[in-house]
mmCIF file of C-alpha atoms in Angstrom:
data_model
loop_
_atom_site.group_PDB
_atom_site.id
_atom_site.type_symbol
_atom_site.label_atom_id
_atom_site.label_comp_id
_atom_site.label_asym_id
_atom_site.label_seq_id
_atom_site.Cartn_x
_atom_site.Cartn_y
_atom_site.Cartn_z
ATOM 1 C CA GLU A 250 0.000 0.000 0.000
ATOM 2 C CA THR A 251 1.100 3.580 -0.714
ATOM 3 C CA GLY A 252 0.061 5.157 2.599
ATOM 4 C CA VAL A 253 -2.843 7.029 1.008
ATOM 5 C CA THR A 254 -6.355 5.728 1.652
ATOM 6 C CA GLN A 255 -9.618 6.709 0.002
ATOM 7 C CA THR A 256 -13.226 6.028 0.908
ATOM 8 C CA PRO A 257 -15.555 4.938 -0.408
ATOM 9 C CA ARG A 258 -13.980 2.769 -3.097
ATOM 10 C CA HIS A 259 -17.187 2.763 -5.136
ATOM 11 C CA LEU A 260 -20.039 5.275 -5.185
ATOM 12 C CA VAL A 261 -23.245 5.427 -7.217
ATOM 13 C CA MET A 262 -25.278 8.602 -6.930
ATOM 14 C CA GLY A 263 -28.125 10.382 -8.618
ATOM 15 C CA MET A 264 -27.793 13.836 -10.101
ATOM 16 C CA THR A 265 -29.640 15.423 -7.195
ATOM 17 C CA ASN A 266 -27.636 13.732 -4.431
ATOM 18 C CA LYS A 267 -24.915 15.231 -2.239
ATOM 19 C CA LYS A 268 -21.984 13.022 -1.328
ATOM 20 C CA SER A 269 -18.389 13.387 -0.185
ATOM 21 C CA LEU A 270 -15.170 11.571 -1.044
ATOM 22 C CA LYS A 271 -12.549 11.215 1.659
ATOM 23 C CA CYS A 272 -8.784 10.906 1.416
ATOM 24 C CA GLU A 273 -6.282 10.378 4.215
ATOM 25 C CA GLN A 274 -2.503 10.202 3.972
ATOM 26 C CA HIS A 275 -0.309 8.581 6.607
ATOM 27 C CA LEU A 276 3.006 9.779 5.164
ATOM 28 C CA GLY A 277 3.442 13.148 6.873
ATOM 29 C CA HIS A 278 3.305 14.966 3.528
ATOM 30 C CA ASN A 279 2.523 18.657 3.146
ATOM 31 C CA ALA A 280 0.682 18.627 -0.187
ATOM 32 C CA MET A 281 -2.453 16.809 -1.345
ATOM 33 C CA TYR A 282 -4.156 16.550 -4.717
ATOM 34 C CA TRP A 283 -7.415 15.522 -6.373
ATOM 35 C CA TYR A 284 -7.308 14.030 -9.871
ATOM 36 C CA LYS A 285 -10.039 12.857 -12.236
ATOM 37 C CA GLN A 286 -9.408 9.893 -14.524
ATOM 38 C CA SER A 287 -12.026 9.311 -17.221
ATOM 39 C CA ALA A 288 -12.010 6.332 -19.531
ATOM 40 C CA LYS A 289 -9.262 6.514 -22.173
ATOM 41 C CA LYS A 290 -8.141 10.000 -21.062
ATOM 42 C CA PRO A 291 -5.032 11.125 -19.168
ATOM 43 C CA LEU A 292 -5.295 12.007 -15.507
ATOM 44 C CA GLU A 293 -6.615 15.521 -15.028
ATOM 45 C CA LEU A 294 -5.488 17.584 -12.052
ATOM 46 C CA MET A 295 -8.439 19.136 -10.240
ATOM 47 C CA PHE A 296 -7.164 20.703 -7.014
ATOM 48 C CA VAL A 297 -3.884 21.123 -5.151
ATOM 49 C CA TYR A 298 -3.454 21.938 -1.467
ATOM 50 C CA ASN A 299 -0.075 22.990 -0.091
ATOM 51 C CA PHE A 300 0.093 23.265 3.703
ATOM 52 C CA LYS A 301 -3.740 23.199 3.766
ATOM 53 C CA GLU A 302 -3.997 26.170 1.382
ATOM 54 C CA GLN A 303 -5.559 25.657 -2.016
ATOM 55 C CA THR A 304 -3.002 26.642 -4.648
ATOM 56 C CA GLU A 305 -4.562 25.217 -7.799
ATOM 57 C CA ASN A 306 -8.078 24.998 -9.124
ATOM 58 C CA ASN A 307 -7.951 23.746 -12.680
ATOM 59 C CA SER A 308 -11.185 25.333 -13.901
ATOM 60 C CA VAL A 309 -13.216 22.728 -12.074
ATOM 61 C CA PRO A 310 -17.012 23.251 -12.029
ATOM 62 C CA SER A 311 -18.426 24.501 -8.755
ATOM 63 C CA ARG A 312 -20.394 21.281 -8.284
ATOM 64 C CA PHE A 313 -17.035 19.910 -7.010
ATOM 65 C CA SER A 314 -16.011 21.510 -3.724
ATOM 66 C CA PRO A 315 -12.742 20.513 -2.007
ATOM 67 C CA GLU A 316 -11.988 20.808 1.688
ATOM 68 C CA CYS A 317 -8.663 20.322 3.458
ATOM 69 C CA PRO A 318 -9.146 20.576 7.243
ATOM 70 C CA ASN A 319 -5.560 19.530 8.008
ATOM 71 C CA SER A 320 -2.479 18.277 6.196
ATOM 72 C CA SER A 321 -3.554 14.624 6.506
ATOM 73 C CA HIS A 322 -7.139 14.812 5.276
ATOM 74 C CA LEU A 323 -8.731 15.918 2.034
ATOM 75 C CA PHE A 324 -12.376 15.840 1.030
ATOM 76 C CA LEU A 325 -14.201 16.321 -2.245
ATOM 77 C CA HIS A 326 -17.818 17.347 -1.776
ATOM 78 C CA LEU A 327 -20.113 16.512 -4.669
ATOM 79 C CA HIS A 328 -23.525 17.978 -5.507
ATOM 80 C CA THR A 329 -25.806 18.060 -8.544
ATOM 81 C CA LEU A 330 -23.321 16.086 -10.630
ATOM 82 C CA GLN A 331 -23.792 15.156 -14.264
ATOM 83 C CA PRO A 332 -23.431 11.706 -15.865
ATOM 84 C CA GLU A 333 -20.208 12.888 -17.570
ATOM 85 C CA ASP A 334 -18.684 13.302 -14.101
ATOM 86 C CA SER A 335 -18.579 9.513 -13.801
ATOM 87 C CA ALA A 336 -14.904 8.618 -13.462
ATOM 88 C CA LEU A 337 -12.192 7.337 -11.151
ATOM 89 C CA TYR A 338 -11.276 10.057 -8.645
ATOM 90 C CA LEU A 339 -7.747 9.763 -7.337
ATOM 91 C CA CYS A 340 -6.182 11.441 -4.347
ATOM 92 C CA ALA A 341 -2.424 11.866 -4.030
ATOM 93 C CA SER A 342 0.046 13.363 -1.588
ATOM 94 C CA SER A 343 3.648 14.511 -1.742
ATOM 95 C CA GLN A 344 6.293 16.226 0.338
ATOM 96 C CA LEU A 345 7.130 19.428 -1.469
ATOM 97 C CA ALA A 346 10.759 20.528 -1.332
ATOM 98 C CA GLU A 347 12.698 23.227 -3.151
ATOM 99 C CA GLY A 348 15.654 22.594 -5.438
ATOM 100 C CA PRO A 349 16.474 20.764 -8.658
ATOM 101 C CA SER A 350 17.377 17.550 -6.889
ATOM 102 C CA SER A 351 13.999 17.167 -5.227
ATOM 103 C CA TYR A 352 11.663 14.721 -6.904
ATOM 104 C CA ASN A 353 8.451 15.697 -5.112
ATOM 105 C CA GLU A 354 7.175 12.200 -5.788
ATOM 106 C CA GLN A 355 3.412 11.829 -5.569
ATOM 107 C CA PHE A 356 1.840 8.816 -3.879
ATOM 108 C CA PHE A 357 -1.628 7.887 -5.062
ATOM 109 C CA GLY A 358 -4.554 6.338 -3.259
ATOM 110 C CA PRO A 359 -6.595 3.491 -4.765
ATOM 111 C CA GLY A 360 -9.283 5.855 -6.034
ATOM 112 C CA THR A 361 -13.061 6.132 -5.789
ATOM 113 C CA ARG A 362 -15.008 4.788 -8.756
ATOM 114 C CA LEU A 363 -17.911 7.239 -9.127
ATOM 115 C CA THR A 364 -20.994 6.547 -11.223
ATOM 116 C CA VAL A 365 -23.571 9.304 -11.696
ATOM 117 C CA LEU A 366 -26.976 8.114 -12.859
ATOM 118 C CA LYS B 68 1.566 23.743 -24.241
ATOM 119 C CA ASN B 69 2.992 20.913 -22.140
ATOM 120 C CA GLN B 70 2.257 17.511 -23.661
ATOM 121 C CA VAL B 71 3.190 13.881 -23.131
ATOM 122 C CA GLU B 72 2.438 11.336 -25.847
ATOM 123 C CA GLN B 73 2.827 7.603 -25.469
ATOM 124 C CA SER B 74 2.965 4.718 -27.904
ATOM 125 C CA PRO B 75 1.648 2.230 -28.505
ATOM 126 C CA GLN B 76 -1.773 2.786 -26.956
ATOM 127 C CA SER B 77 -2.057 -0.922 -26.256
ATOM 128 C CA LEU B 78 0.192 -3.948 -26.492
ATOM 129 C CA ILE B 79 -0.226 -7.697 -26.104
ATOM 130 C CA ILE B 80 2.804 -9.911 -25.449
ATOM 131 C CA LEU B 81 3.429 -13.459 -24.313
ATOM 132 C CA GLU B 82 4.664 -14.211 -20.834
ATOM 133 C CA GLY B 83 8.454 -14.211 -20.647
ATOM 134 C CA LYS B 84 8.926 -11.847 -23.578
ATOM 135 C CA ASN B 85 10.450 -8.366 -23.389
ATOM 136 C CA CYS B 86 8.784 -5.166 -24.507
ATOM 137 C CA THR B 87 9.523 -1.444 -24.805
ATOM 138 C CA LEU B 88 7.081 1.392 -24.313
ATOM 139 C CA GLN B 89 7.732 4.843 -25.760
ATOM 140 C CA CYS B 90 7.120 8.359 -24.493
ATOM 141 C CA ASN B 91 7.654 11.722 -26.188
ATOM 142 C CA TYR B 92 7.335 14.802 -24.051
ATOM 143 C CA THR B 93 7.156 18.540 -24.475
ATOM 144 C CA VAL B 94 7.446 19.844 -20.930
ATOM 145 C CA SER B 95 9.074 23.144 -20.069
ATOM 146 C CA PRO B 96 10.817 23.960 -17.856
ATOM 147 C CA PHE B 97 11.644 20.292 -17.461
ATOM 148 C CA SER B 98 12.397 18.943 -14.009
ATOM 149 C CA ASN B 99 11.978 15.191 -14.119
ATOM 150 C CA LEU B 100 10.171 12.386 -15.915
ATOM 151 C CA ARG B 101 8.338 9.537 -14.227
ATOM 152 C CA TRP B 102 6.881 6.217 -15.169
ATOM 153 C CA TYR B 103 3.918 4.899 -13.226
ATOM 154 C CA LYS B 104 2.218 1.499 -13.303
ATOM 155 C CA GLN B 105 -1.542 1.482 -12.821
ATOM 156 C CA ASP B 106 -3.439 -1.745 -12.273
ATOM 157 C CA THR B 107 -7.098 -1.738 -13.318
ATOM 158 C CA GLY B 108 -9.223 0.145 -10.795
ATOM 159 C CA ARG B 109 -6.226 1.157 -8.690
ATOM 160 C CA GLY B 110 -4.115 4.260 -8.268
ATOM 161 C CA PRO B 111 -0.809 4.687 -10.128
ATOM 162 C CA VAL B 112 2.346 3.430 -8.435
ATOM 163 C CA SER B 113 5.721 4.995 -9.202
ATOM 164 C CA LEU B 114 8.275 2.842 -11.037
ATOM 165 C CA THR B 115 11.069 5.304 -11.830
ATOM 166 C CA ILE B 116 11.848 9.013 -11.655
ATOM 167 C CA MET B 117 14.652 10.579 -13.701
ATOM 168 C CA THR B 118 16.018 14.116 -13.882
ATOM 169 C CA PHE B 119 17.482 15.570 -17.081
ATOM 170 C CA SER B 120 20.977 14.450 -16.046
ATOM 171 C CA GLU B 121 20.016 10.792 -15.717
ATOM 172 C CA ASN B 122 20.026 8.566 -18.815
ATOM 173 C CA THR B 123 18.787 5.345 -17.344
ATOM 174 C CA LYS B 124 17.269 4.009 -14.165
ATOM 175 C CA SER B 125 16.225 0.483 -13.238
ATOM 176 C CA ASN B 126 13.681 -0.937 -10.855
ATOM 177 C CA GLY B 127 13.863 -4.712 -10.944
ATOM 178 C CA ARG B 128 12.751 -5.880 -14.389
ATOM 179 C CA TYR B 129 11.813 -2.325 -15.373
ATOM 180 C CA THR B 130 14.435 -0.080 -17.001
ATOM 181 C CA ALA B 131 13.654 3.479 -18.028
ATOM 182 C CA THR B 132 15.795 5.581 -20.353
ATOM 183 C CA LEU B 133 15.756 9.305 -20.932
ATOM 184 C CA ASP B 134 17.130 11.360 -23.826
ATOM 185 C CA ALA B 135 16.756 15.007 -22.824
ATOM 186 C CA ASP B 136 17.969 16.196 -26.232
ATOM 187 C CA THR B 137 15.274 14.442 -28.235
ATOM 188 C CA LYS B 138 12.776 14.616 -25.358
ATOM 189 C CA GLN B 139 12.115 10.907 -25.490
ATOM 190 C CA SER B 140 11.857 8.246 -22.833
ATOM 191 C CA SER B 141 11.301 4.519 -22.931
ATOM 192 C CA LEU B 142 10.326 1.866 -20.434
ATOM 193 C CA HIS B 143 11.741 -1.595 -21.063
ATOM 194 C CA ILE B 144 10.192 -4.594 -19.352
ATOM 195 C CA THR B 145 12.307 -7.719 -19.224
ATOM 196 C CA ALA B 146 10.995 -11.294 -18.916
ATOM 197 C CA SER B 147 7.392 -10.176 -18.606
ATOM 198 C CA GLN B 148 5.063 -11.744 -16.065
ATOM 199 C CA LEU B 149 1.284 -11.950 -15.966
ATOM 200 C CA SER B 150 1.311 -9.408 -13.128
ATOM 201 C CA ASP B 151 2.844 -6.855 -15.505
ATOM 202 C CA SER B 152 -0.559 -6.510 -17.174
ATOM 203 C CA ALA B 153 -1.488 -2.901 -16.423
ATOM 204 C CA SER B 154 -1.412 0.612 -17.821
ATOM 205 C CA TYR B 155 1.956 2.339 -17.886
ATOM 206 C CA ILE B 156 1.848 6.097 -17.648
ATOM 207 C CA CYS B 157 4.623 8.514 -18.568
ATOM 208 C CA VAL B 158 4.551 11.783 -16.625
ATOM 209 C CA GLY B 159 6.520 14.982 -17.074
ATOM 210 C CA ASN B 160 7.183 17.305 -14.152
ATOM 211 C CA VAL B 161 7.283 20.979 -15.074
ATOM 212 C CA THR B 162 9.122 22.212 -12.035
ATOM 213 C CA SER B 163 10.552 20.771 -8.872
ATOM 214 C CA ALA B 164 9.081 23.601 -6.827
ATOM 215 C CA GLY B 165 5.363 23.176 -7.160
ATOM 216 C CA ASN B 166 4.917 19.711 -8.560
ATOM 217 C CA MET B 167 2.757 20.289 -11.630
ATOM 218 C CA LEU B 168 2.584 17.043 -13.571
ATOM 219 C CA THR B 169 1.650 16.442 -17.208
ATOM 220 C CA PHE B 170 0.303 12.931 -17.763
ATOM 221 C CA GLY B 171 0.457 10.844 -20.896
ATOM 222 C CA GLY B 172 -2.513 8.778 -21.984
ATOM 223 C CA GLY B 173 -0.806 5.542 -21.011
ATOM 224 C CA THR B 174 0.017 2.255 -22.726
ATOM 225 C CA ARG B 175 -2.269 -0.620 -21.871
ATOM 226 C CA LEU B 176 -0.118 -3.780 -21.623
ATOM 227 C CA MET B 177 -1.583 -7.261 -21.547
ATOM 228 C CA VAL B 178 0.684 -10.224 -20.843
ATOM 229 C CA LYS B 179 -0.775 -13.550 -21.920
ATOM 230 C CA PRO B 180 0.305 -17.024 -20.760
#
């Protein structure tokens, strides 16, 4: 295991539902990420949190709302989703460090398979 | 625009055979290039990370190469096993301070007995 856990692993929801995805990292990292992976498409970065502050929002629709209460936990709140939002949602964490020799390797969780009906 | 392109899109080989996956990248300013393995329904797991000064790096039966001049990378798998069946994703890192990654579409490898 990578040290990053996600719950639930599978989620089916209607377009009018409200649900939340949870991510927890046990690695002591200072950055966390949400990615979307649709079928036959590259991973798309959604949000980045550095030291609990959101530093990236890649033009994500407002029906996706992230929350980072501390450096170990990350949530993605979902409401009024569309069928095209069905995808694998991946959380990742890394320890950011300055300098050309730093790899800033990201560790991914197992993902939440989301189906919107 | 930063881009990472991989070929082939899919590949079928017999168990025990070798194979090579290709990656072309246009990532600037370039920091490092990574290869990830992603099993179906799971998150990606890092195989190798190389900076521009590294030409090759191995991880068991996986060997990655990097040519920073031609902006090409390859992942060579030796003596393939059934458990190697997965998607292999090439990823370019724009900068070491910030960690913005550009993902390729992946190569879907199937190893048959």
